[in-house]
């Protein structure tokens, strides 16, 4: 099966390359992704895989380095007012969008206003502290804030800070043809097959990028991605399975890069979203959610599925984050789970539907969960779903429990606020706790790291009881690549940055 899929990918790639008129002299890098990205509009997108495409295609106001420190992007420097309620950014000059439009302060205002007002924008809660955007000079922009926001700059390192061309965006279908200012510009997309970008000759930092074409290939099966890598049909792939690490290391033609990631995987419970019934036991009683969590052995999941390479989790903050809360992960306790169900008046077996991404690794995790949960009185039905569809169903409230994760952000606010605050745009379970809302707001408005950590400790502790998400594990970011790929550096945010990367025969 693997060889057939590898051959299909190879032949399709050769046919498409020929049809596109690729000259042999053109340099092309082919990047494997674990799933097809959702819409290519940074203000409405939510998949981890789309962030790879945005990273190559779009510039952001600021970026992070390998140590998670904020560094210049399209903003060359910035400063907060003494009261923390204005943020002034000085912008890079000489930058143009892919359609030739000039990047300036007006473009920043357009993008931030769009992120805050566009129906369906998932960036609203990330930058909700911004009250207004003022253009004070052609290349100076001021954000007037409702209150101080220690997390704002970090949010601007990702999709909230991604800059689209105003004129093209205002009149076009962004998701179908995004126009940015990054090193590569959009060429075409075939859903579930590939996304092609080409070099932007007017990019302000063109010399740092060495490929004429970038081709992203979504291949959900990690073993098939590896087979394509070994066959030479991919140059680099994210998401090497833990069980394949030794295979990559033993192959003289391949190299491995691994870094502790910021992201987690968890089970999101539908508490009050969409058509969920108020009689749904997971919606009306936190004891049922806790019981399901206690039925799971996270250490066993790590050993069985990930060969001990992952880290069991009970929170959104990765061990690489200085805000990680030192709270022991609860061990499996089937008897306590049964007691909680009995106290909640639940007759077992209790039928449970779980949305699971349609890839072999997620299926294996789901099957382990299914077997463990059955011993505590849960009859689990796994609903295998394409990842972008899963997220859409999750957002619409068309689910009971959904297995999905988050790739993590350098500032803790980016990994928790949108998911746990009542008005968070990524709070797909519609969990609500006024005390949690206040702690999260206080942490966002506080620039003292010790005080912020104390507040996040309260949040993490309370979420053990409320259990809107049953966190499962933290994910390392593991990349495999042809040894001809040079200059690649793995970052904790898991993105592939192509600056300085080349193919050396």
PDB file of C-alpha atoms in Angstrom, residues 225-390:
ATOM      1  CA  UNK A 225       5.147  10.691   4.085  1.00  0.00           C
ATOM      2  CA  UNK A 226       8.308   8.904   5.172  1.00  0.00           C
ATOM      3  CA  UNK A 227       8.121   6.548   2.185  1.00  0.00           C
ATOM      4  CA  UNK A 228       7.889   9.565  -0.124  1.00  0.00           C
ATOM      5  CA  UNK A 229      10.837  11.171   1.659  1.00  0.00           C
ATOM      6  CA  UNK A 230      12.948   8.027   1.276  1.00  0.00           C
ATOM      7  CA  UNK A 231      11.957   7.727  -2.374  1.00  0.00           C
ATOM      8  CA  UNK A 232      13.065  11.289  -3.056  1.00  0.00           C
ATOM      9  CA  UNK A 233       9.565  12.629  -3.720  1.00  0.00           C
ATOM     10  CA  UNK A 234       9.763  14.934  -0.687  1.00  0.00           C
ATOM     11  CA  UNK A 235      12.713  17.019   0.438  1.00  0.00           C
ATOM     12  CA  UNK A 236      11.481  17.659   3.969  1.00  0.00           C
ATOM     13  CA  UNK A 237       8.482  16.642   6.028  1.00  0.00           C
ATOM     14  CA  UNK A 238       7.054  17.636   9.351  1.00  0.00           C
ATOM     15  CA  UNK A 239       5.464  15.120  11.696  1.00  0.00           C
ATOM     16  CA  UNK A 240       7.847  12.165  11.600  1.00  0.00           C
ATOM     17  CA  UNK A 241       6.160   9.492  13.716  1.00  0.00           C
ATOM     18  CA  UNK A 242       7.953   8.476  16.899  1.00  0.00           C
ATOM     19  CA  UNK A 243       8.037   4.894  15.628  1.00  0.00           C
ATOM     20  CA  UNK A 244       9.905   6.068  12.504  1.00  0.00           C
ATOM     21  CA  UNK A 245      12.685   8.023  14.228  1.00  0.00           C
ATOM     22  CA  UNK A 246      15.096   5.075  14.164  1.00  0.00           C
ATOM     23  CA  UNK A 247      14.330   4.464  10.487  1.00  0.00           C
ATOM     24  CA  UNK A 248      15.250   8.030   9.605  1.00  0.00           C
ATOM     25  CA  UNK A 249      18.387   7.926  11.732  1.00  0.00           C
ATOM     26  CA  UNK A 250      19.487   4.669  10.093  1.00  0.00           C
ATOM     27  CA  UNK A 251      19.060   5.991   6.536  1.00  0.00           C
ATOM     28  CA  UNK A 252      22.326   7.487   5.290  1.00  0.00           C
ATOM     29  CA  UNK A 253      20.430   9.732   2.860  1.00  0.00           C
ATOM     30  CA  UNK A 254      18.217  11.321   5.528  1.00  0.00           C
ATOM     31  CA  UNK A 255      18.596  13.638   8.517  1.00  0.00           C
ATOM     32  CA  UNK A 256      16.397  14.210  11.555  1.00  0.00           C
ATOM     33  CA  UNK A 257      15.654  17.422  13.452  1.00  0.00           C
ATOM     34  CA  UNK A 258      13.708  17.406  16.697  1.00  0.00           C
ATOM     35  CA  UNK A 259      12.750  20.128  19.149  1.00  0.00           C
ATOM     36  CA  UNK A 260      10.486  20.299  22.194  1.00  0.00           C
ATOM     37  CA  UNK A 261       7.285  21.862  20.929  1.00  0.00           C
ATOM     38  CA  UNK A 262       4.842  24.362  22.379  1.00  0.00           C
ATOM     39  CA  UNK A 263       1.773  22.410  21.321  1.00  0.00           C
ATOM     40  CA  UNK A 264      -0.558  19.923  22.962  1.00  0.00           C
ATOM     41  CA  UNK A 265      -3.222  17.388  22.030  1.00  0.00           C
ATOM     42  CA  UNK A 266      -6.447  17.189  23.987  1.00  0.00           C
ATOM     43  CA  UNK A 267     -10.093  16.160  24.079  1.00  0.00           C
ATOM     44  CA  UNK A 268     -12.477  19.115  23.854  1.00  0.00           C
ATOM     45  CA  UNK A 269     -15.896  18.520  25.416  1.00  0.00           C
ATOM     46  CA  UNK A 270     -18.969  20.147  23.897  1.00  0.00           C
ATOM     47  CA  UNK A 271     -20.547  21.880  26.877  1.00  0.00           C
ATOM     48  CA  UNK A 272     -22.864  24.434  25.299  1.00  0.00           C
ATOM     49  CA  UNK A 273     -22.096  24.806  21.593  1.00  0.00           C
ATOM     50  CA  UNK A 274     -24.517  24.357  18.694  1.00  0.00           C
ATOM     51  CA  UNK A 275     -27.245  21.755  19.019  1.00  0.00           C
ATOM     52  CA  UNK A 276     -25.755  19.946  21.993  1.00  0.00           C
ATOM     53  CA  UNK A 277     -28.515  18.707  24.251  1.00  0.00           C
ATOM     54  CA  UNK A 278     -28.619  20.181  27.776  1.00  0.00           C
ATOM     55  CA  UNK A 279     -29.172  16.590  28.906  1.00  0.00           C
ATOM     56  CA  UNK A 280     -25.836  15.540  27.446  1.00  0.00           C
ATOM     57  CA  UNK A 281     -24.019  14.305  30.562  1.00  0.00           C
ATOM     58  CA  UNK A 282     -20.721  15.817  29.408  1.00  0.00           C
ATOM     59  CA  UNK A 283     -22.456  19.180  29.063  1.00  0.00           C
ATOM     60  CA  UNK A 284     -24.257  19.351  32.363  1.00  0.00           C
ATOM     61  CA  UNK A 285     -21.873  17.698  34.811  1.00  0.00           C
ATOM     62  CA  UNK A 286     -18.125  18.273  35.124  1.00  0.00           C
ATOM     63  CA  UNK A 287     -17.865  15.014  37.083  1.00  0.00           C
ATOM     64  CA  UNK A 288     -18.602  13.072  33.884  1.00  0.00           C
ATOM     65  CA  UNK A 289     -15.854  14.934  32.038  1.00  0.00           C
ATOM     66  CA  UNK A 290     -13.442  14.274  34.895  1.00  0.00           C
ATOM     67  CA  UNK A 291     -14.457  10.605  34.954  1.00  0.00           C
ATOM     68  CA  UNK A 292     -13.605  10.220  31.278  1.00  0.00           C
ATOM     69  CA  UNK A 293     -10.233  11.874  31.854  1.00  0.00           C
ATOM     70  CA  UNK A 294      -9.483   9.610  34.816  1.00  0.00           C
ATOM     71  CA  UNK A 295     -10.238   6.555  32.688  1.00  0.00           C
ATOM     72  CA  UNK A 296      -7.201   7.364  30.547  1.00  0.00           C
ATOM     73  CA  UNK A 297      -3.590   6.403  31.209  1.00  0.00           C
ATOM     74  CA  UNK A 298      -1.530   9.105  29.548  1.00  0.00           C
ATOM     75  CA  UNK A 299       1.754   7.341  30.263  1.00  0.00           C
ATOM     76  CA  UNK A 300       0.453   4.244  28.487  1.00  0.00           C
ATOM     77  CA  UNK A 301      -0.656   6.296  25.475  1.00  0.00           C
ATOM     78  CA  UNK A 302       2.838   7.773  25.292  1.00  0.00           C
ATOM     79  CA  UNK A 303       4.517   4.371  25.469  1.00  0.00           C
ATOM     80  CA  UNK A 304       2.135   2.440  23.212  1.00  0.00           C
ATOM     81  CA  UNK A 305       1.682   5.027  20.461  1.00  0.00           C
ATOM     82  CA  UNK A 306       4.733   7.267  20.751  1.00  0.00           C
ATOM     83  CA  UNK A 307       7.460   4.984  22.125  1.00  0.00           C
ATOM     84  CA  UNK A 308       7.991   7.313  25.070  1.00  0.00           C
ATOM     85  CA  UNK A 309       8.900  10.301  22.864  1.00  0.00           C
ATOM     86  CA  UNK A 310       5.945  12.482  23.942  1.00  0.00           C
ATOM     87  CA  UNK A 311       5.132  14.005  27.337  1.00  0.00           C
ATOM     88  CA  UNK A 312       1.847  13.363  29.205  1.00  0.00           C
ATOM     89  CA  UNK A 313      -0.083  16.583  29.777  1.00  0.00           C
ATOM     90  CA  UNK A 314      -2.674  18.158  32.057  1.00  0.00           C
ATOM     91  CA  UNK A 315      -2.451  21.758  30.813  1.00  0.00           C
ATOM     92  CA  UNK A 316      -1.924  23.993  27.799  1.00  0.00           C
ATOM     93  CA  UNK A 317       1.596  25.147  28.737  1.00  0.00           C
ATOM     94  CA  UNK A 318       4.435  23.029  27.406  1.00  0.00           C
ATOM     95  CA  UNK A 319       7.432  22.158  29.621  1.00  0.00           C
ATOM     96  CA  UNK A 320       9.510  24.426  27.341  1.00  0.00           C
ATOM     97  CA  UNK A 321       7.428  27.410  28.489  1.00  0.00           C
ATOM     98  CA  UNK A 322       8.499  29.335  31.604  1.00  0.00           C
ATOM     99  CA  UNK A 323       4.795  29.391  32.477  1.00  0.00           C
ATOM    100  CA  UNK A 324       4.478  25.615  32.679  1.00  0.00           C
ATOM    101  CA  UNK A 325       2.694  24.778  35.934  1.00  0.00           C
ATOM    102  CA  UNK A 326       4.406  22.107  38.029  1.00  0.00           C
ATOM    103  CA  UNK A 327       1.245  20.129  38.715  1.00  0.00           C
ATOM    104  CA  UNK A 328       1.474  16.313  38.599  1.00  0.00           C
ATOM    105  CA  UNK A 329      -0.535  14.654  35.851  1.00  0.00           C
ATOM    106  CA  UNK A 330      -3.284  12.591  37.468  1.00  0.00           C
ATOM    107  CA  UNK A 331      -2.781   8.870  37.044  1.00  0.00           C
ATOM    108  CA  UNK A 332      -5.417   6.544  35.703  1.00  0.00           C
ATOM    109  CA  UNK A 333      -8.076   5.729  38.316  1.00  0.00           C
ATOM    110  CA  UNK A 334     -10.874   3.552  36.932  1.00  0.00           C
ATOM    111  CA  UNK A 335     -12.579   3.091  40.288  1.00  0.00           C
ATOM    112  CA  UNK A 336     -12.740   6.818  40.936  1.00  0.00           C
ATOM    113  CA  UNK A 337     -14.069   7.326  37.411  1.00  0.00           C
ATOM    114  CA  UNK A 338     -16.855   4.828  38.088  1.00  0.00           C
ATOM    115  CA  UNK A 339     -17.625   6.506  41.401  1.00  0.00           C
ATOM    116  CA  UNK A 340     -17.904   9.911  39.732  1.00  0.00           C
ATOM    117  CA  UNK A 341     -20.300   8.514  37.136  1.00  0.00           C
ATOM    118  CA  UNK A 342     -22.412   6.938  39.874  1.00  0.00           C
ATOM    119  CA  UNK A 343     -22.470  10.202  41.846  1.00  0.00           C
ATOM    120  CA  UNK A 344     -23.622  11.989  38.679  1.00  0.00           C
ATOM    121  CA  UNK A 345     -26.466   9.494  38.279  1.00  0.00           C
ATOM    122  CA  UNK A 346     -25.103   8.019  35.051  1.00  0.00           C
ATOM    123  CA  UNK A 347     -26.179   4.543  33.996  1.00  0.00           C
ATOM    124  CA  UNK A 348     -23.426   2.663  32.210  1.00  0.00           C
ATOM    125  CA  UNK A 349     -22.388   1.924  29.602  1.00  0.00           C
ATOM    126  CA  UNK A 350     -22.575   5.551  28.490  1.00  0.00           C
ATOM    127  CA  UNK A 351     -22.375   5.993  24.710  1.00  0.00           C
ATOM    128  CA  UNK A 352     -19.744   8.519  23.602  1.00  0.00           C
ATOM    129  CA  UNK A 353     -18.911   9.848  20.126  1.00  0.00           C
ATOM    130  CA  UNK A 354     -15.388  11.195  19.600  1.00  0.00           C
ATOM    131  CA  UNK A 355     -14.241  13.044  16.489  1.00  0.00           C
ATOM    132  CA  UNK A 356     -10.751  11.821  15.540  1.00  0.00           C
ATOM    133  CA  UNK A 357      -8.484  13.079  12.705  1.00  0.00           C
ATOM    134  CA  UNK A 358      -8.293  10.550   9.874  1.00  0.00           C
ATOM    135  CA  UNK A 359      -4.670   9.579  10.115  1.00  0.00           C
ATOM    136  CA  UNK A 360      -3.192   6.327  11.439  1.00  0.00           C
ATOM    137  CA  UNK A 361      -1.493   7.870  14.478  1.00  0.00           C
ATOM    138  CA  UNK A 362      -4.655   9.619  15.682  1.00  0.00           C
ATOM    139  CA  UNK A 363      -6.638   6.441  15.052  1.00  0.00           C
ATOM    140  CA  UNK A 364      -4.202   4.508  17.212  1.00  0.00           C
ATOM    141  CA  UNK A 365      -4.561   7.079  20.014  1.00  0.00           C
ATOM    142  CA  UNK A 366      -8.331   6.881  19.632  1.00  0.00           C
ATOM    143  CA  UNK A 367      -8.324   3.111  19.845  1.00  0.00           C
ATOM    144  CA  UNK A 368      -6.253   3.173  23.040  1.00  0.00           C
ATOM    145  CA  UNK A 369      -8.681   5.723  24.511  1.00  0.00           C
ATOM    146  CA  UNK A 370     -11.610   3.577  23.384  1.00  0.00           C
ATOM    147  CA  UNK A 371     -10.224   0.491  25.133  1.00  0.00           C
ATOM    148  CA  UNK A 372      -9.314   2.316  28.350  1.00  0.00           C
ATOM    149  CA  UNK A 373     -12.598   4.200  28.618  1.00  0.00           C
ATOM    150  CA  UNK A 374     -14.637   1.013  28.185  1.00  0.00           C
ATOM    151  CA  UNK A 375     -13.273  -0.298  31.485  1.00  0.00           C
ATOM    152  CA  UNK A 376     -14.771   2.709  33.288  1.00  0.00           C
ATOM    153  CA  UNK A 377     -18.208   2.382  31.688  1.00  0.00           C
ATOM    154  CA  UNK A 378     -17.902   4.406  28.459  1.00  0.00           C
ATOM    155  CA  UNK A 379     -18.896   2.908  25.109  1.00  0.00           C
ATOM    156  CA  UNK A 380     -16.764   4.960  22.704  1.00  0.00           C
ATOM    157  CA  UNK A 381     -17.537   5.368  19.009  1.00  0.00           C
ATOM    158  CA  UNK A 382     -14.659   6.850  16.980  1.00  0.00           C
ATOM    159  CA  UNK A 383     -15.735   9.158  14.148  1.00  0.00           C
ATOM    160  CA  UNK A 384     -12.759   9.433  11.778  1.00  0.00           C
ATOM    161  CA  UNK A 385     -12.837  12.816  10.030  1.00  0.00           C
ATOM    162  CA  UNK A 386     -10.580  14.826   7.716  1.00  0.00           C
ATOM    163  CA  UNK A 387      -8.847  17.379   9.924  1.00  0.00           C
ATOM    164  CA  UNK A 388     -10.213  20.603   8.428  1.00  0.00           C
ATOM    165  CA  UNK A 389     -13.717  19.080   8.511  1.00  0.00           C
ATOM    166  CA  UNK A 390     -13.185  18.057  12.124  1.00  0.00           C
TER     167      UNK A 390
END
